[in-house]
PDB file of C-alpha atoms and ligand atoms in Angstrom:
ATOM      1  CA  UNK A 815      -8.779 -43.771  14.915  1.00 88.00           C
ATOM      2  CA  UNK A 816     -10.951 -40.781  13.901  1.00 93.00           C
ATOM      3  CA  UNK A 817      -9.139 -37.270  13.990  1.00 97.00           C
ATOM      4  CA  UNK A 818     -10.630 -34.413  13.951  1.00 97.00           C
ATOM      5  CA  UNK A 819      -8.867 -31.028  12.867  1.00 96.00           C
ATOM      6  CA  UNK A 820      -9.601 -27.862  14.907  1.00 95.00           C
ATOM      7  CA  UNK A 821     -10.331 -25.973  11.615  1.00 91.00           C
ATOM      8  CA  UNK A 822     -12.831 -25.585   8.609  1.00 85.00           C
ATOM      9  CA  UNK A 823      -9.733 -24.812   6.220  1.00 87.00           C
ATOM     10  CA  UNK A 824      -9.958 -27.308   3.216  1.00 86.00           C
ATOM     11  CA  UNK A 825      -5.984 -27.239   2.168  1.00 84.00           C
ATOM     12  CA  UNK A 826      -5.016 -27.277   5.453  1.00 86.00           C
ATOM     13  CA  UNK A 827      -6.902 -30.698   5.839  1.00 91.00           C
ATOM     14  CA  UNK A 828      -5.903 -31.710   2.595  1.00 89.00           C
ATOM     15  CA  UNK A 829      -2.643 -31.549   3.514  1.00 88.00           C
ATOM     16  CA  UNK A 830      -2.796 -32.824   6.598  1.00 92.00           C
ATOM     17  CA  UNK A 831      -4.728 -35.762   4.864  1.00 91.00           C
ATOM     18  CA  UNK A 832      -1.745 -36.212   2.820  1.00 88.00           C
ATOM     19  CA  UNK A 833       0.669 -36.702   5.777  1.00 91.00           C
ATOM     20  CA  UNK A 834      -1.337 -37.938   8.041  1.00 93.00           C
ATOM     21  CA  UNK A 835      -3.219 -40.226   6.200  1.00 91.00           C
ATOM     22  CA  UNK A 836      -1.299 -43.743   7.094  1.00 87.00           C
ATOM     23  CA  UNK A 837      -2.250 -42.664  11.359  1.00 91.00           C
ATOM     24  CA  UNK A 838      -5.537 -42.172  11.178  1.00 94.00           C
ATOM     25  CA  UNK A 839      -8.779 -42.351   9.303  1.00 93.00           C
ATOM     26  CA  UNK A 840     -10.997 -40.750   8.711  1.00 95.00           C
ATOM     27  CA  UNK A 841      -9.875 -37.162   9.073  1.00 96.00           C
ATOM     28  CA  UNK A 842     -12.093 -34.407   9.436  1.00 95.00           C
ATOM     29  CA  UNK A 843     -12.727 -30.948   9.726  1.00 95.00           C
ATOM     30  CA  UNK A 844     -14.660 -29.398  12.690  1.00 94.00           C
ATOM     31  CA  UNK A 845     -17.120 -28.758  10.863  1.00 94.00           C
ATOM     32  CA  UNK A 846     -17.590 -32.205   9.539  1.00 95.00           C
ATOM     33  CA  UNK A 847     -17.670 -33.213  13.178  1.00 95.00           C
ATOM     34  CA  UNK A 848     -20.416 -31.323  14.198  1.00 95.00           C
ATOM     35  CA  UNK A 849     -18.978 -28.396  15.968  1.00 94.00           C
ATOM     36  CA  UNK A 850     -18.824 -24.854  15.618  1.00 91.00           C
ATOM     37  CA  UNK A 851     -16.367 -23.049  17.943  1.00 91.00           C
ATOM     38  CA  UNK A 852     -14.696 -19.712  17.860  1.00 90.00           C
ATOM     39  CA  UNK A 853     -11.458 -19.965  19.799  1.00 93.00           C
ATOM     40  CA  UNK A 854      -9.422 -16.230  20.473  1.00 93.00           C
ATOM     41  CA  UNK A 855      -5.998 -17.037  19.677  1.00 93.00           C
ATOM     42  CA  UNK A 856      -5.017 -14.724  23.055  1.00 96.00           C
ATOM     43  CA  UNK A 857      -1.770 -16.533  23.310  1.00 98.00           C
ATOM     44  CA  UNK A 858       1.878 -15.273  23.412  1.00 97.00           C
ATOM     45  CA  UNK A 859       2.958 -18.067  21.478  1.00 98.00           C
ATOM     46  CA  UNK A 860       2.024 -20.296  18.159  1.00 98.00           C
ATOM     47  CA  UNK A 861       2.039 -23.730  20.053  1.00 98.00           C
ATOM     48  CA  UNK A 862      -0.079 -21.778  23.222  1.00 98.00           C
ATOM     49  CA  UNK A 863      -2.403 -20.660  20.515  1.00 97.00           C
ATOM     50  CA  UNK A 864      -2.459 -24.394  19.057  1.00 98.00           C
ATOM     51  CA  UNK A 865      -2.679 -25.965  22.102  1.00 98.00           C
ATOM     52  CA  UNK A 866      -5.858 -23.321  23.011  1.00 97.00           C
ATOM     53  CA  UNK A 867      -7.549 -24.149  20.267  1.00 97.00           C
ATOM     54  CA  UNK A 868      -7.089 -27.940  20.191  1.00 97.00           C
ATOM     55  CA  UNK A 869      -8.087 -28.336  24.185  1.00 97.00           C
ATOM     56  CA  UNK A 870     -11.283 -26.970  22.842  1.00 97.00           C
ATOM     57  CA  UNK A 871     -12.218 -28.617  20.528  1.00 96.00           C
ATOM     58  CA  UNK A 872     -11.388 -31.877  22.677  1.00 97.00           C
ATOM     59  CA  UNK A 873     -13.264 -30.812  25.488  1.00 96.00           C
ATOM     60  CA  UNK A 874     -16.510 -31.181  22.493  1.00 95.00           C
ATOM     61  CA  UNK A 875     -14.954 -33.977  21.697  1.00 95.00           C
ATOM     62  CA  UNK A 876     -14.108 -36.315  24.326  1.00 93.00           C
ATOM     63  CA  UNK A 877     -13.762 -39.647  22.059  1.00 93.00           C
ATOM     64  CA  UNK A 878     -11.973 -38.368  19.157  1.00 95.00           C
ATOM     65  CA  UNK A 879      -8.201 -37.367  18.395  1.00 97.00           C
ATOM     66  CA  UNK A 880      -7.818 -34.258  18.012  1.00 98.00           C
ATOM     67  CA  UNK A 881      -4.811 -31.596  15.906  1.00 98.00           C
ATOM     68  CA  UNK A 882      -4.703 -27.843  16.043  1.00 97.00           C
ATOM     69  CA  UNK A 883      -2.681 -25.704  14.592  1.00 96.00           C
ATOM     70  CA  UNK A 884      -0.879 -22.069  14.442  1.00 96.00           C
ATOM     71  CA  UNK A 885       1.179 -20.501  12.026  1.00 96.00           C
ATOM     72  CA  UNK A 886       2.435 -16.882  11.198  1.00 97.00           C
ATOM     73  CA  UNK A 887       5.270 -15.324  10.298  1.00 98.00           C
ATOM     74  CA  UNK A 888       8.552 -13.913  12.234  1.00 98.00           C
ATOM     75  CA  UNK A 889      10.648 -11.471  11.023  1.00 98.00           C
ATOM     76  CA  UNK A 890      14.210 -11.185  13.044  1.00 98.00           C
ATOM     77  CA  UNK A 891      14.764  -7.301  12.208  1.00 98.00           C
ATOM     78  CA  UNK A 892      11.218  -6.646  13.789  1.00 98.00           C
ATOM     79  CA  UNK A 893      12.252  -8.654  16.893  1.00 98.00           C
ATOM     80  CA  UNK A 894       9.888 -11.598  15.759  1.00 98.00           C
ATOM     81  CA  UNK A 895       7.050  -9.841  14.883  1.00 98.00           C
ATOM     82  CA  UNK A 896       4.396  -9.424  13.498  1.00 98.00           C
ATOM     83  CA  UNK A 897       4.470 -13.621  14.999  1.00 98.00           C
ATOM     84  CA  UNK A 898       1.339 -14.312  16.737  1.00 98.00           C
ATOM     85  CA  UNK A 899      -0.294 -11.245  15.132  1.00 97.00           C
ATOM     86  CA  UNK A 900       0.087 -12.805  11.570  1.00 97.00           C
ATOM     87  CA  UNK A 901      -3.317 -12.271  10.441  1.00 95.00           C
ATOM     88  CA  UNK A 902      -4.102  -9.274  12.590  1.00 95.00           C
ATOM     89  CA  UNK A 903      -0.821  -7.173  11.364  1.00 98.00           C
ATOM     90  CA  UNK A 904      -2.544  -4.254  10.424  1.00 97.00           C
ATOM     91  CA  UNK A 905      -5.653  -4.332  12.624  1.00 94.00           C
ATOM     92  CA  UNK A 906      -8.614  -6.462  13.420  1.00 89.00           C
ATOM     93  CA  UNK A 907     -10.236  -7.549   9.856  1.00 87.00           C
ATOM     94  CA  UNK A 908      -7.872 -10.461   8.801  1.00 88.00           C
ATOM     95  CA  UNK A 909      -6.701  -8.207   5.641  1.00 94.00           C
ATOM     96  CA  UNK A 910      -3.656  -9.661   3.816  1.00 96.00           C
ATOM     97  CA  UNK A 911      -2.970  -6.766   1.319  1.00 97.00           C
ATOM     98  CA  UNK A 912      -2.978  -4.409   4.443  1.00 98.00           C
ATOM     99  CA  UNK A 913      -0.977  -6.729   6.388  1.00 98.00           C
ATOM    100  CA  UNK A 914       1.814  -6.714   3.728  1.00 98.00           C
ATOM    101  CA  UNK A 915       1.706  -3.048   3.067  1.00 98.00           C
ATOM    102  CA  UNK A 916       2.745  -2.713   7.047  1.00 98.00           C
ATOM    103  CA  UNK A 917       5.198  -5.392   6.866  1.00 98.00           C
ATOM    104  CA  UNK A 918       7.055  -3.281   3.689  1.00 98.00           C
ATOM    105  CA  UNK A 919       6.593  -0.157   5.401  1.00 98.00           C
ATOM    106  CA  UNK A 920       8.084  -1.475   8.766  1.00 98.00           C
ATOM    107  CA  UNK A 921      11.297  -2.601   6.662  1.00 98.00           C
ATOM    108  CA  UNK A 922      11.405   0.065   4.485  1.00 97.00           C
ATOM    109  CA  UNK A 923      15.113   1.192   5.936  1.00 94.00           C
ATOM    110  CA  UNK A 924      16.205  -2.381   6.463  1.00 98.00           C
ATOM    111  CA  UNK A 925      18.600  -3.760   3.691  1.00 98.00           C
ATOM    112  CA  UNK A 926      18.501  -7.367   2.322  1.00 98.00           C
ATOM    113  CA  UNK A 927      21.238  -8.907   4.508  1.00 98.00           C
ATOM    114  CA  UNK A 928      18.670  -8.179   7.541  1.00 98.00           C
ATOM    115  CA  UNK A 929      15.296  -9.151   5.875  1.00 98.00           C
ATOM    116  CA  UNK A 930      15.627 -12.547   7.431  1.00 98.00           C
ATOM    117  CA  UNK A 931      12.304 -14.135   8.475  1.00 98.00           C
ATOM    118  CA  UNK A 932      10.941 -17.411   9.166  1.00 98.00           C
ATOM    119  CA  UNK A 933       7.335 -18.934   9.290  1.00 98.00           C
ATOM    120  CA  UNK A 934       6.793 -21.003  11.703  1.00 98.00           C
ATOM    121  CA  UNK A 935       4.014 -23.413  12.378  1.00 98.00           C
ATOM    122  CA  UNK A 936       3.266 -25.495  16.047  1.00 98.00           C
ATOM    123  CA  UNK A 937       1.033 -28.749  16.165  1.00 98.00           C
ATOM    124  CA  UNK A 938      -0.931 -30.286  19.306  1.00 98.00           C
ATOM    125  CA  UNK A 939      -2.276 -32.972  18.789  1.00 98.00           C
ATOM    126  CA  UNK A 940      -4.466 -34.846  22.098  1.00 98.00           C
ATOM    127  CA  UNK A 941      -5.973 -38.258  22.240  1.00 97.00           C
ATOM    128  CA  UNK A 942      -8.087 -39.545  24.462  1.00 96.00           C
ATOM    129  CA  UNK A 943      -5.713 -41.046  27.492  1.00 95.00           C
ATOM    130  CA  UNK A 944      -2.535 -39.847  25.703  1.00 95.00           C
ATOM    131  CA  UNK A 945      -0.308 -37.331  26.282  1.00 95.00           C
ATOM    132  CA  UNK A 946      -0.128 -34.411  24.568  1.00 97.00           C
ATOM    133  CA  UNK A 947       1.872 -34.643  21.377  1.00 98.00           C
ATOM    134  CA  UNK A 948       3.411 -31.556  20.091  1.00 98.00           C
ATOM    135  CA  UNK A 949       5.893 -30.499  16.699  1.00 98.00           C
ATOM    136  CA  UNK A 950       6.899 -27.325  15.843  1.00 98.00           C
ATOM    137  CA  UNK A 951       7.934 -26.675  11.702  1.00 98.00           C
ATOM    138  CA  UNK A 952       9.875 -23.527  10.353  1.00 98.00           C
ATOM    139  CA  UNK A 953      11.258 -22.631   6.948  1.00 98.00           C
ATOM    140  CA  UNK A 954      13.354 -19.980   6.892  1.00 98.00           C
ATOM    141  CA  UNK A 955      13.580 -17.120   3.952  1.00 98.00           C
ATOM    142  CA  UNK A 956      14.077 -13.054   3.256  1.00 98.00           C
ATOM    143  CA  UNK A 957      11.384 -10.599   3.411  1.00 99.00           C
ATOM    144  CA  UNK A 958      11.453  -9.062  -0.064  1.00 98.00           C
ATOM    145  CA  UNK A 959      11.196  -5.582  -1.129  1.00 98.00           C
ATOM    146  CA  UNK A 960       8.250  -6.034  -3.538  1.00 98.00           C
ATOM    147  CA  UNK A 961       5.590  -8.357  -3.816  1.00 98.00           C
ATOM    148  CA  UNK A 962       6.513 -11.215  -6.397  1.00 98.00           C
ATOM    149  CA  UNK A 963       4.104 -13.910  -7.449  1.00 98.00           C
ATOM    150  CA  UNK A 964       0.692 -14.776  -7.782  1.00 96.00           C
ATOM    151  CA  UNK A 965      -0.057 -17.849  -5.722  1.00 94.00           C
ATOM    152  CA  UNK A 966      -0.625 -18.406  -2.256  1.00 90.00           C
ATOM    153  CA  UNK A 967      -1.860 -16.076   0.734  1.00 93.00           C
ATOM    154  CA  UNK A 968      -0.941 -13.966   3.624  1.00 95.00           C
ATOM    155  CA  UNK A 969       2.722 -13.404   3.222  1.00 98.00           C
ATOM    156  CA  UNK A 970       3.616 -15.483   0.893  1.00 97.00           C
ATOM    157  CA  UNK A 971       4.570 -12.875  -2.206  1.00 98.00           C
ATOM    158  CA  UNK A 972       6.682 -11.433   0.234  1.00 98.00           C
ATOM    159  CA  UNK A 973       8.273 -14.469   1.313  1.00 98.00           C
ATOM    160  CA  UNK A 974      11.290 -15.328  -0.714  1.00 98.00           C
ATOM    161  CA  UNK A 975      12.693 -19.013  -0.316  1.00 98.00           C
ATOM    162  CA  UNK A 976      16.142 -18.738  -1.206  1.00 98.00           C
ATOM    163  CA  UNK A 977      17.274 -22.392  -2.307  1.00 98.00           C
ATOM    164  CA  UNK A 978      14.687 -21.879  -5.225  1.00 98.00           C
ATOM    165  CA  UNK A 979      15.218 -18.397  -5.647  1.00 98.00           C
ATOM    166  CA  UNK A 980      11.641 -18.174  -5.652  1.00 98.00           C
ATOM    167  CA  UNK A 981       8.369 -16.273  -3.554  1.00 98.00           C
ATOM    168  CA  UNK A 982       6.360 -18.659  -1.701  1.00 97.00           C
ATOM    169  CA  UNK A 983       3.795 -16.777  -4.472  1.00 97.00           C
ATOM    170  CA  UNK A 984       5.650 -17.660  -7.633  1.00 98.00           C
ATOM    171  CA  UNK A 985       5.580 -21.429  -6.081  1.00 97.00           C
ATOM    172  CA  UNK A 986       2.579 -23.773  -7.428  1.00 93.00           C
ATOM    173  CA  UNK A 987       0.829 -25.305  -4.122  1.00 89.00           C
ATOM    174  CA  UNK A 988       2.603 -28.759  -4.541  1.00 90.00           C
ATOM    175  CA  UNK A 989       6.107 -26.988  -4.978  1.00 95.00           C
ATOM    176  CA  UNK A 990       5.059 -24.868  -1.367  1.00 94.00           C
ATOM    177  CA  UNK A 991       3.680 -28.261   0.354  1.00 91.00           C
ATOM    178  CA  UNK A 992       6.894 -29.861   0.337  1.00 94.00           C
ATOM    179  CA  UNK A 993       9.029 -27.426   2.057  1.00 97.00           C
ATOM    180  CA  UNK A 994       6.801 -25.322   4.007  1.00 96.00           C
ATOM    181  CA  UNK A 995       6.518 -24.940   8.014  1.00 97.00           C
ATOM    182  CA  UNK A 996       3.571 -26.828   7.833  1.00 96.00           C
ATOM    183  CA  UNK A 997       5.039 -29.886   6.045  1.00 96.00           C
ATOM    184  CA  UNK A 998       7.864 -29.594   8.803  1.00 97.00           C
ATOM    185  CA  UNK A 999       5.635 -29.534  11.729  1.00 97.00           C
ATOM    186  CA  UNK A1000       3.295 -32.766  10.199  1.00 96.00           C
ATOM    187  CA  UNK A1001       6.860 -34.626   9.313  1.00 96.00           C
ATOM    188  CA  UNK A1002       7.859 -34.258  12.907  1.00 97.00           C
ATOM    189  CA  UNK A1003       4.441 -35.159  14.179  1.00 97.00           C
ATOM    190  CA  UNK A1004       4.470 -38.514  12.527  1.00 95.00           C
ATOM    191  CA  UNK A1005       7.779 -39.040  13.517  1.00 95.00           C
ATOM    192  CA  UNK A1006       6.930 -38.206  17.138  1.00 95.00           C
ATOM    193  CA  UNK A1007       3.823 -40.898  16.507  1.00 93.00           C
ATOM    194  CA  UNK A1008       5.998 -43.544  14.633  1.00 91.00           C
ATOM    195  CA  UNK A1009       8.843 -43.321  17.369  1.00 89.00           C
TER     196      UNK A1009
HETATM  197  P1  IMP B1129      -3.201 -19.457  10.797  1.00 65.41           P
HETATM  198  O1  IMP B1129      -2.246 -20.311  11.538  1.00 65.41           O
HETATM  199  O2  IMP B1129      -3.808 -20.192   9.630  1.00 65.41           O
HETATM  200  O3  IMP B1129      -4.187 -18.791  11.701  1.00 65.41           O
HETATM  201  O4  IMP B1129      -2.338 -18.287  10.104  1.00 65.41           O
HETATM  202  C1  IMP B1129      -2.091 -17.051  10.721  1.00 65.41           C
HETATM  203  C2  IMP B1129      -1.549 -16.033   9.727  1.00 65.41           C
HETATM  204  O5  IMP B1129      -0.172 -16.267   9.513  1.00 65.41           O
HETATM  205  C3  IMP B1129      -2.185 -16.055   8.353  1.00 65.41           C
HETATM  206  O6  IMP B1129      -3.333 -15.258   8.304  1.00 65.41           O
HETATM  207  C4  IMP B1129      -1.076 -15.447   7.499  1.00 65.41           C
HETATM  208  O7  IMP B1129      -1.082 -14.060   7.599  1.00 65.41           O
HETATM  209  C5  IMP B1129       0.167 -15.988   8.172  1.00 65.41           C
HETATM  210  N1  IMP B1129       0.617 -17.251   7.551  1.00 65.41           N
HETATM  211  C6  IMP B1129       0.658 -18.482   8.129  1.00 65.41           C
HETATM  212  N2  IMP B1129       1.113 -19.401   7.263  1.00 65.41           N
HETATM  213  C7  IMP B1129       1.345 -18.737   6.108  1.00 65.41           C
HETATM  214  C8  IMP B1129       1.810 -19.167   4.812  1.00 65.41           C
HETATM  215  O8  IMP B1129       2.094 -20.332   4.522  1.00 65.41           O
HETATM  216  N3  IMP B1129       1.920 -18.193   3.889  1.00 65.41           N
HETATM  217  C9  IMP B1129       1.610 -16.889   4.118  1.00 65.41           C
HETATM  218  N4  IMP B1129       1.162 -16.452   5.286  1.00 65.41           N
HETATM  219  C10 IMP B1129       1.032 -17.370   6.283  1.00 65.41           C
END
């Protein structure tokens, strides 16, 4: 069956490729599909932001499977924040750099021990006459004091995975792939589809 992701972001679909592969072919971007939609990610949560954004894009797209996604970070000594304002941190604009320089700022008193974070990432996935299917990925790490790495976007210089000792920036995009909250959430997916 044909799935089509809510989303013109070419790793994204890569990976989801990768994973998702075996379930379905041929998998697409929006774009690819023919649409063009806009969807404000108004939600108070990552899987209401998903699930916004992949109703959507079904409702274009009445015949075809269809996977959304929503990811951001969550930092425990910010009460969870900046969550479902990831991208929009520092303002409207989507800028990273900014959006790090806040996220520094905002810990600046708060020592290692309590720079625990986590990214997390929430799947919906619809098919025509199916229920929903849902799967929500985290990896967990420590908000660092300095950016470290080159790699990667968003938060990821500031995102240190400890088991490596590593950034999520000082990771090559293979090394990130295989442990990251996306990864999780399209491991659980297939399991939910498998089961
Ligand atoms: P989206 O789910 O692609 O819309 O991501 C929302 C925002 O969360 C991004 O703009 C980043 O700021 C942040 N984010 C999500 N996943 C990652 C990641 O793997 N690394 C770094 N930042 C991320």
């Amino acid at each position: 069956m044909k799935l089509v992701i809510a989303s013109n972001n070419f790793n994204k679909i890569r990976e989801i490729k990768e994973i998702l592969g075996k379930a379905f072919d041929p998998i697409i971007s929006m774009r690819e599909a023919g649409i063009d939609l806009e969807v404000v990610e108004d939600a108070d949560s990552f899987m209401g932001n998903a699930r916004k954004k992949a109703e959507e894009c079904a409702r274009l797209l009445p015949e075809a499977a269809v996977l959304a996604d929503d990811s951001g970070l969550c930092v425990d000594a910010l009460g969870g924040a900046p969550g479902v304002f990831s991208a929009r941190y520092s303002g409207e604009g989507h800028d990273d750099a900014a959006n790090r320089a806040k996220l520094l700022d905002a810990l600046a008193n708060i020592p290692f021990e309590e720079r625990n974070a986590h990214f997390g990432c929430a799947m919906v996935l619809l098919r025509p006459n199916e229920e929903e299917t849902t799967a929500y990925g985290m990896v967990n790490g420590k908000i660092l004091f300095e950016e470290r790495g080159q790699h990667g976007f968003g938060y990821d210089s500031l995102f240190l995975y400890e088991p490596a000792g590593l950034s999520f920036a000082e990771m090559d995009a293979e090394q990130k792939n295989a442990i990251s909250h996306r990864h999780n959430a399209l491991m659980l997916l297939l399991a939910a589809l498998e089961a």
